[in-house]
mmCIF file of N, CA and C in Angstrom:
data_model
loop_
_atom_site.group_PDB
_atom_site.id
_atom_site.type_symbol
_atom_site.label_atom_id
_atom_site.label_comp_id
_atom_site.label_asym_id
_atom_site.label_seq_id
_atom_site.Cartn_x
_atom_site.Cartn_y
_atom_site.Cartn_z
ATOM 1 N N UNK C 1 45.237 158.360 127.298
ATOM 2 C CA UNK C 1 46.165 159.429 127.020
ATOM 3 C C UNK C 1 45.532 160.363 125.993
ATOM 4 N N UNK C 2 45.876 161.609 126.081
ATOM 5 C CA UNK C 2 45.340 162.610 125.160
ATOM 6 C C UNK C 2 46.501 163.427 124.603
ATOM 7 N N UNK C 3 46.522 163.591 123.280
ATOM 8 C CA UNK C 3 47.533 164.421 122.630
ATOM 9 C C UNK C 3 46.940 165.799 122.361
ATOM 10 N N UNK C 4 47.759 166.853 122.425
ATOM 11 C CA UNK C 4 47.257 168.198 122.148
ATOM 12 C C UNK C 4 46.661 168.332 120.750
ATOM 13 N N UNK C 5 47.089 167.470 119.815
ATOM 14 C CA UNK C 5 46.600 167.537 118.437
ATOM 15 C C UNK C 5 45.170 167.043 118.299
ATOM 16 N N UNK C 6 44.614 166.382 119.330
ATOM 17 C CA UNK C 6 43.227 165.942 119.265
ATOM 18 C C UNK C 6 43.020 164.452 119.132
ATOM 19 N N UNK C 7 43.961 163.657 119.581
ATOM 20 C CA UNK C 7 43.818 162.203 119.550
ATOM 21 C C UNK C 7 43.788 161.710 120.986
ATOM 22 N N UNK C 8 42.817 160.865 121.301
ATOM 23 C CA UNK C 8 42.730 160.231 122.609
ATOM 24 C C UNK C 8 42.810 158.727 122.400
ATOM 25 N N UNK C 9 43.519 158.023 123.278
ATOM 26 C CA UNK C 9 43.621 156.570 123.123
ATOM 27 C C UNK C 9 43.942 155.908 124.452
ATOM 28 N N UNK C 10 43.454 154.674 124.582
ATOM 29 C CA UNK C 10 43.769 153.826 125.725
ATOM 30 C C UNK C 10 43.931 152.411 125.197
ATOM 31 N N UNK C 11 45.068 151.798 125.454
ATOM 32 C CA UNK C 11 45.293 150.431 124.979
ATOM 33 C C UNK C 11 45.311 149.471 126.160
ATOM 34 N N UNK C 12 44.960 148.225 125.873
ATOM 35 C CA UNK C 12 44.931 147.209 126.918
ATOM 36 C C UNK C 12 45.159 145.835 126.309
ATOM 37 N N UNK C 13 45.505 144.898 127.158
ATOM 38 C CA UNK C 13 45.656 143.502 126.759
ATOM 39 C C UNK C 13 44.419 142.766 127.242
ATOM 40 N N UNK C 14 43.808 142.023 126.350
ATOM 41 C CA UNK C 14 42.616 141.242 126.669
ATOM 42 C C UNK C 14 43.006 139.768 126.714
ATOM 43 N N UNK C 15 42.361 139.002 127.571
ATOM 44 C CA UNK C 15 42.651 137.569 127.656
ATOM 45 C C UNK C 15 41.357 136.818 127.933
ATOM 46 N N UNK C 16 41.253 135.669 127.303
ATOM 47 C CA UNK C 16 40.123 134.777 127.548
ATOM 48 C C UNK C 16 40.639 133.357 127.344
ATOM 49 N N UNK C 17 40.510 132.548 128.377
ATOM 50 C CA UNK C 17 41.015 131.183 128.286
ATOM 51 C C UNK C 17 42.507 131.201 128.013
ATOM 52 N N UNK C 18 42.922 130.529 126.972
ATOM 53 C CA UNK C 18 44.336 130.472 126.606
ATOM 54 C C UNK C 18 44.678 131.382 125.436
ATOM 55 N N UNK C 19 43.867 132.424 125.205
ATOM 56 C CA UNK C 19 44.154 133.366 124.126
ATOM 57 C C UNK C 19 44.351 134.770 124.686
ATOM 58 N N UNK C 20 45.073 135.567 123.926
ATOM 59 C CA UNK C 20 45.366 136.939 124.325
ATOM 60 C C UNK C 20 45.337 137.819 123.074
ATOM 61 N N UNK C 21 44.973 139.092 123.228
ATOM 62 C CA UNK C 21 44.975 140.031 122.117
ATOM 63 C C UNK C 21 45.053 141.456 122.676
ATOM 64 N N UNK C 22 45.410 142.400 121.813
ATOM 65 C CA UNK C 22 45.489 143.809 122.202
ATOM 66 C C UNK C 22 44.287 144.548 121.633
ATOM 67 N N UNK C 23 43.838 145.547 122.374
ATOM 68 C CA UNK C 23 42.724 146.392 121.931
ATOM 69 C C UNK C 23 43.068 147.842 122.257
ATOM 70 N N UNK C 24 42.704 148.751 121.358
ATOM 71 C CA UNK C 24 42.844 150.172 121.624
ATOM 72 C C UNK C 24 41.483 150.830 121.424
ATOM 73 N N UNK C 25 41.121 151.663 122.382
ATOM 74 C CA UNK C 25 39.940 152.525 122.288
ATOM 75 C C UNK C 25 40.472 153.899 121.918
ATOM 76 N N UNK C 26 39.884 154.543 120.917
ATOM 77 C CA UNK C 26 40.418 155.835 120.479
ATOM 78 C C UNK C 26 39.309 156.776 120.071
ATOM 79 N N UNK C 27 39.677 158.047 119.994
ATOM 80 C CA UNK C 27 38.826 159.102 119.433
ATOM 81 C C UNK C 27 39.750 160.033 118.668
ATOM 82 N N UNK C 28 39.414 160.280 117.414
ATOM 83 C CA UNK C 28 40.212 161.136 116.543
ATOM 84 C C UNK C 28 39.441 162.424 116.292
ATOM 85 N N UNK C 29 39.823 163.485 116.989
ATOM 86 C CA UNK C 29 39.147 164.779 116.796
ATOM 87 C C UNK C 29 39.999 165.752 115.980
ATOM 88 N N UNK C 30 41.012 165.219 115.282
ATOM 89 C CA UNK C 30 41.906 166.079 114.504
ATOM 90 C C UNK C 30 41.260 166.622 113.242
ATOM 91 N N UNK C 31 40.224 165.948 112.748
ATOM 92 C CA UNK C 31 39.628 166.336 111.479
ATOM 93 C C UNK C 31 40.368 165.759 110.292
ATOM 94 N N UNK C 32 41.400 164.964 110.541
ATOM 95 C CA UNK C 32 42.192 164.351 109.474
ATOM 96 C C UNK C 32 42.240 162.844 109.676
ATOM 97 N N UNK C 33 42.392 162.114 108.560
ATOM 98 C CA UNK C 33 42.597 160.686 108.690
ATOM 99 C C UNK C 33 43.990 160.448 109.236
ATOM 100 N N UNK C 34 44.115 159.470 110.113
ATOM 101 C CA UNK C 34 45.395 159.136 110.729
ATOM 102 C C UNK C 34 45.771 157.702 110.414
ATOM 103 N N UNK C 35 46.998 157.368 110.711
ATOM 104 C CA UNK C 35 47.441 155.975 110.675
ATOM 105 C C UNK C 35 47.707 155.567 112.110
ATOM 106 N N UNK C 36 47.507 154.295 112.371
ATOM 107 C CA UNK C 36 47.750 153.782 113.707
ATOM 108 C C UNK C 36 48.319 152.377 113.609
ATOM 109 N N UNK C 37 49.212 152.053 114.530
ATOM 110 C CA UNK C 37 49.763 150.705 114.639
ATOM 111 C C UNK C 37 49.512 150.236 116.059
ATOM 112 N N UNK C 38 48.870 149.079 116.182
ATOM 113 C CA UNK C 38 48.610 148.459 117.478
ATOM 114 C C UNK C 38 49.493 147.225 117.573
ATOM 115 N N UNK C 39 50.298 147.140 118.627
ATOM 116 C CA UNK C 39 51.235 146.043 118.791
ATOM 117 C C UNK C 39 50.974 145.319 120.102
ATOM 118 N N UNK C 40 50.879 144.000 120.020
ATOM 119 C CA UNK C 40 50.784 143.129 121.188
ATOM 120 C C UNK C 40 52.157 142.514 121.371
ATOM 121 N N UNK C 41 52.754 142.726 122.533
ATOM 122 C CA UNK C 41 54.082 142.183 122.817
ATOM 123 C C UNK C 41 53.962 141.137 123.911
ATOM 124 N N UNK C 42 54.473 139.954 123.619
ATOM 125 C CA UNK C 42 54.398 138.860 124.572
ATOM 126 C C UNK C 42 55.767 138.410 125.028
ATOM 127 N N UNK C 43 55.802 137.360 125.839
ATOM 128 C CA UNK C 43 57.075 136.838 126.335
ATOM 129 C C UNK C 43 57.985 136.391 125.194
ATOM 130 N N UNK C 44 59.280 136.488 125.431
ATOM 131 C CA UNK C 44 60.255 136.014 124.459
ATOM 132 C C UNK C 44 60.352 136.847 123.204
ATOM 133 N N UNK C 45 59.886 138.102 123.233
ATOM 134 C CA UNK C 45 59.979 138.961 122.063
ATOM 135 C C UNK C 45 58.931 138.701 120.994
ATOM 136 N N UNK C 46 57.920 137.902 121.296
ATOM 137 C CA UNK C 46 56.860 137.627 120.321
ATOM 138 C C UNK C 46 55.967 138.847 120.184
ATOM 139 N N UNK C 47 55.634 139.222 118.940
ATOM 140 C CA UNK C 47 54.770 140.376 118.709
ATOM 141 C C UNK C 47 53.727 140.073 117.636
ATOM 142 N N UNK C 48 52.610 140.768 117.755
ATOM 143 C CA UNK C 48 51.566 140.773 116.741
ATOM 144 C C UNK C 48 51.284 142.245 116.475
ATOM 145 N N UNK C 49 51.249 142.631 115.201
ATOM 146 C CA UNK C 49 51.076 144.033 114.839
ATOM 147 C C UNK C 49 49.900 144.182 113.887
ATOM 148 N N UNK C 50 49.124 145.228 114.092
ATOM 149 C CA UNK C 50 47.969 145.501 113.246
ATOM 150 C C UNK C 50 47.958 146.982 112.893
ATOM 151 N N UNK C 51 47.750 147.296 111.620
ATOM 152 C CA UNK C 51 47.639 148.680 111.168
ATOM 153 C C UNK C 51 46.160 149.046 111.108
ATOM 154 N N UNK C 52 45.803 150.159 111.725
ATOM 155 C CA UNK C 52 44.425 150.645 111.747
ATOM 156 C C UNK C 52 44.376 151.998 111.054
ATOM 157 N N UNK C 53 43.202 152.382 110.617
ATOM 158 C CA UNK C 53 43.022 153.690 109.978
ATOM 159 C C UNK C 53 41.882 154.426 110.680
ATOM 160 N N UNK C 54 42.181 155.138 111.782
ATOM 161 C CA UNK C 54 41.140 155.883 112.492
ATOM 162 C C UNK C 54 40.504 156.938 111.591
ATOM 163 N N UNK C 55 39.199 156.869 111.458
ATOM 164 C CA UNK C 55 38.469 157.816 110.611
ATOM 165 C C UNK C 55 38.557 159.230 111.184
ATOM 166 N N UNK C 56 38.361 160.214 110.313
ATOM 167 C CA UNK C 56 38.447 161.630 110.700
ATOM 168 C C UNK C 56 37.097 162.118 111.208
ATOM 169 N N UNK C 57 36.690 161.616 112.353
ATOM 170 C CA UNK C 57 35.473 162.119 112.997
ATOM 171 C C UNK C 57 35.599 161.952 114.497
ATOM 172 N N UNK C 58 34.682 162.535 115.221
ATOM 173 C CA UNK C 58 34.764 162.597 116.673
ATOM 174 C C UNK C 58 34.144 161.381 117.368
ATOM 175 N N UNK C 59 33.750 160.368 116.617
ATOM 176 C CA UNK C 59 33.116 159.192 117.224
ATOM 177 C C UNK C 59 34.184 158.250 117.787
ATOM 178 N N UNK C 60 33.929 157.647 118.940
ATOM 179 C CA UNK C 60 34.891 156.687 119.489
ATOM 180 C C UNK C 60 34.987 155.451 118.598
ATOM 181 N N UNK C 61 36.155 154.832 118.592
ATOM 182 C CA UNK C 61 36.363 153.621 117.818
ATOM 183 C C UNK C 61 37.269 152.661 118.557
ATOM 184 N N UNK C 62 37.370 151.446 118.037
ATOM 185 C CA UNK C 62 38.265 150.444 118.592
ATOM 186 C C UNK C 62 38.995 149.741 117.460
ATOM 187 N N UNK C 63 40.100 149.129 117.818
ATOM 188 C CA UNK C 63 40.878 148.327 116.899
ATOM 189 C C UNK C 63 41.473 147.192 117.733
ATOM 190 N N UNK C 64 41.504 145.978 117.178
ATOM 191 C CA UNK C 64 42.016 144.821 117.913
ATOM 192 C C UNK C 64 42.971 144.012 117.051
ATOM 193 N N UNK C 65 44.001 143.462 117.680
ATOM 194 C CA UNK C 65 44.866 142.514 116.985
ATOM 195 C C UNK C 65 44.144 141.175 116.919
ATOM 196 N N UNK C 66 44.602 140.280 116.067
ATOM 197 C CA UNK C 66 44.048 138.921 116.098
ATOM 198 C C UNK C 66 44.346 138.268 117.448
ATOM 199 N N UNK C 67 43.510 137.328 117.809
ATOM 200 C CA UNK C 67 43.718 136.573 119.047
ATOM 201 C C UNK C 67 44.756 135.489 118.787
ATOM 202 N N UNK C 68 45.685 135.369 119.726
ATOM 203 C CA UNK C 68 46.763 134.387 119.591
ATOM 204 C C UNK C 68 46.839 133.552 120.869
ATOM 205 N N UNK C 69 47.415 132.358 120.772
ATOM 206 C CA UNK C 69 47.574 131.544 121.977
ATOM 207 C C UNK C 69 48.459 132.261 122.994
ATOM 208 N N UNK C 70 48.082 132.206 124.236
ATOM 209 C CA UNK C 70 48.862 132.801 125.314
ATOM 210 C C UNK C 70 50.089 131.937 125.568
ATOM 211 N N UNK C 71 51.233 132.565 125.724
ATOM 212 C CA UNK C 71 52.458 131.795 125.934
ATOM 213 C C UNK C 71 53.222 132.292 127.149
ATOM 214 N N UNK C 72 52.502 132.706 128.166
ATOM 215 C CA UNK C 72 53.170 133.192 129.371
ATOM 216 C C UNK C 72 52.202 133.268 130.524
ATOM 217 N N UNK C 73 52.684 133.808 131.602
ATOM 218 C CA UNK C 73 51.852 133.976 132.780
ATOM 219 C C UNK C 73 50.878 135.127 132.563
ATOM 220 N N UNK C 74 49.761 135.137 133.275
ATOM 221 C CA UNK C 74 48.837 136.268 133.148
ATOM 222 C C UNK C 74 49.573 137.580 133.429
ATOM 223 N N UNK C 75 49.350 138.551 132.595
ATOM 224 C CA UNK C 75 49.997 139.850 132.754
ATOM 225 C C UNK C 75 51.357 139.953 132.101
ATOM 226 N N UNK C 76 51.803 138.914 131.382
ATOM 227 C CA UNK C 76 53.133 138.970 130.771
ATOM 228 C C UNK C 76 53.118 139.651 129.409
ATOM 229 N N UNK C 77 51.967 140.015 128.902
ATOM 230 C CA UNK C 77 51.861 140.700 127.606
ATOM 231 C C UNK C 77 51.600 142.187 127.832
ATOM 232 N N UNK C 78 51.938 142.990 126.829
ATOM 233 C CA UNK C 78 51.691 144.428 126.866
ATOM 234 C C UNK C 78 51.222 144.874 125.487
ATOM 235 N N UNK C 79 50.504 145.991 125.454
ATOM 236 C CA UNK C 79 49.989 146.538 124.196
ATOM 237 C C UNK C 79 50.452 147.987 124.055
ATOM 238 N N UNK C 80 50.801 148.365 122.822
ATOM 239 C CA UNK C 80 51.161 149.750 122.529
ATOM 240 C C UNK C 80 50.442 150.167 121.252
ATOM 241 N N UNK C 81 49.807 151.321 121.294
ATOM 242 C CA UNK C 81 49.170 151.904 120.110
ATOM 243 C C UNK C 81 49.882 153.215 119.794
ATOM 244 N N UNK C 82 50.246 153.392 118.530
ATOM 245 C CA UNK C 82 50.885 154.621 118.077
ATOM 246 C C UNK C 82 50.031 155.233 116.973
ATOM 247 N N UNK C 83 49.783 156.534 117.083
ATOM 248 C CA UNK C 83 48.982 157.260 116.110
ATOM 249 C C UNK C 83 49.862 158.279 115.407
ATOM 250 N N UNK C 84 49.867 158.205 114.064
ATOM 251 C CA UNK C 84 50.688 159.087 113.249
ATOM 252 C C UNK C 84 49.813 159.889 112.289
ATOM 253 N N UNK C 85 50.340 161.049 111.893
ATOM 254 C CA UNK C 85 49.664 161.853 110.901
ATOM 255 C C UNK C 85 49.750 161.219 109.522
ATOM 256 N N UNK C 86 49.003 161.768 108.593
ATOM 257 C CA UNK C 86 48.999 161.256 107.224
ATOM 258 C C UNK C 86 50.256 161.716 106.501
ATOM 259 N N UNK C 87 50.451 161.194 105.303
ATOM 260 C CA UNK C 87 51.606 161.559 104.499
ATOM 261 C C UNK C 87 52.621 160.437 104.480
ATOM 262 N N UNK C 88 53.760 160.681 103.835
ATOM 263 C CA UNK C 88 54.798 159.649 103.766
ATOM 264 C C UNK C 88 55.220 159.207 105.166
ATOM 265 N N UNK C 89 55.442 157.911 105.326
ATOM 266 C CA UNK C 89 55.755 157.344 106.639
ATOM 267 C C UNK C 89 56.942 158.047 107.284
ATOM 268 N N UNK C 90 57.987 158.305 106.517
ATOM 269 C CA UNK C 90 59.193 158.914 107.085
ATOM 270 C C UNK C 90 58.982 160.366 107.512
ATOM 271 N N UNK C 91 57.905 160.997 107.042
ATOM 272 C CA UNK C 91 57.624 162.386 107.388
ATOM 273 C C UNK C 91 56.444 162.548 108.339
ATOM 274 N N UNK C 92 55.687 161.490 108.573
ATOM 275 C CA UNK C 92 54.480 161.582 109.393
ATOM 276 C C UNK C 92 54.841 161.768 110.861
ATOM 277 N N UNK C 93 54.308 162.790 111.493
ATOM 278 C CA UNK C 93 54.630 163.007 112.907
ATOM 279 C C UNK C 93 53.909 161.993 113.810
ATOM 280 N N UNK C 94 54.600 161.545 114.864
ATOM 281 C CA UNK C 94 53.978 160.707 115.879
ATOM 282 C C UNK C 94 53.152 161.626 116.766
ATOM 283 N N UNK C 95 51.846 161.403 116.805
ATOM 284 C CA UNK C 95 50.952 162.252 117.582
ATOM 285 C C UNK C 95 50.720 161.726 118.989
ATOM 286 N N UNK C 96 50.684 160.397 119.127
ATOM 287 C CA UNK C 96 50.371 159.825 120.440
ATOM 288 C C UNK C 96 50.856 158.387 120.513
ATOM 289 N N UNK C 97 51.389 158.011 121.653
ATOM 290 C CA UNK C 97 51.748 156.622 121.947
ATOM 291 C C UNK C 97 51.058 156.279 123.264
ATOM 292 N N UNK C 98 50.214 155.250 123.231
ATOM 293 C CA UNK C 98 49.478 154.825 124.418
ATOM 294 C C UNK C 98 49.798 153.361 124.683
ATOM 295 N N UNK C 99 50.348 153.093 125.868
ATOM 296 C CA UNK C 99 50.737 151.731 126.193
ATOM 297 C C UNK C 99 50.039 151.213 127.427
ATOM 298 N N UNK C 100 49.824 149.914 127.438
ATOM 299 C CA UNK C 100 49.296 149.265 128.628
ATOM 300 C C UNK C 100 50.456 149.022 129.575
ATOM 301 N N UNK C 101 50.140 148.680 130.791
ATOM 302 C CA UNK C 101 51.187 148.356 131.761
ATOM 303 C C UNK C 101 51.159 146.866 132.020
ATOM 304 N N UNK C 102 52.330 146.287 132.161
ATOM 305 C CA UNK C 102 52.411 144.879 132.529
ATOM 306 C C UNK C 102 52.083 144.749 134.009
ATOM 307 N N UNK C 103 51.567 143.604 134.365
ATOM 308 C CA UNK C 103 51.261 143.354 135.761
ATOM 309 C C UNK C 103 52.542 143.389 136.590
ATOM 310 N N UNK C 104 52.476 143.866 137.847
ATOM 311 C CA UNK C 104 53.665 143.882 138.676
ATOM 312 C C UNK C 104 54.285 142.487 138.769
ATOM 313 N N UNK C 105 55.592 142.404 138.593
ATOM 314 C CA UNK C 105 56.295 141.138 138.693
ATOM 315 C C UNK C 105 56.274 140.301 137.433
ATOM 316 N N UNK C 106 55.616 140.754 136.363
ATOM 317 C CA UNK C 106 55.573 139.983 135.123
ATOM 318 C C UNK C 106 56.949 139.998 134.476
ATOM 319 N N UNK C 107 57.324 138.873 133.879
ATOM 320 C CA UNK C 107 58.626 138.752 133.231
ATOM 321 C C UNK C 107 58.455 138.278 131.802
ATOM 322 N N UNK C 108 59.476 138.536 130.965
ATOM 323 C CA UNK C 108 59.508 137.998 129.608
ATOM 324 C C UNK C 108 59.911 136.556 129.654
#
């Protein structure tokens, strides 16, 4: 996904064996430091959240949540990355939300 403000991002759920984690690939071309929250959502309302600080340059970057034990069927987890502007949290504009898609037929 690409925001008009200059942020590009793609989030996905990664899995290996019995572990799962979220990853976001991003590029920040805004010229400003941003805040980002990457959330891994699993079955039963379980979540893992990580705060990232995308640097103010045009180089691609990644951010990953910690790896956690998988507690559902393959494809039952989803990832969402949100990128916000700098400043007080209550005033920072949401610039981009990039989410992965759950596999067809996946349930909580």
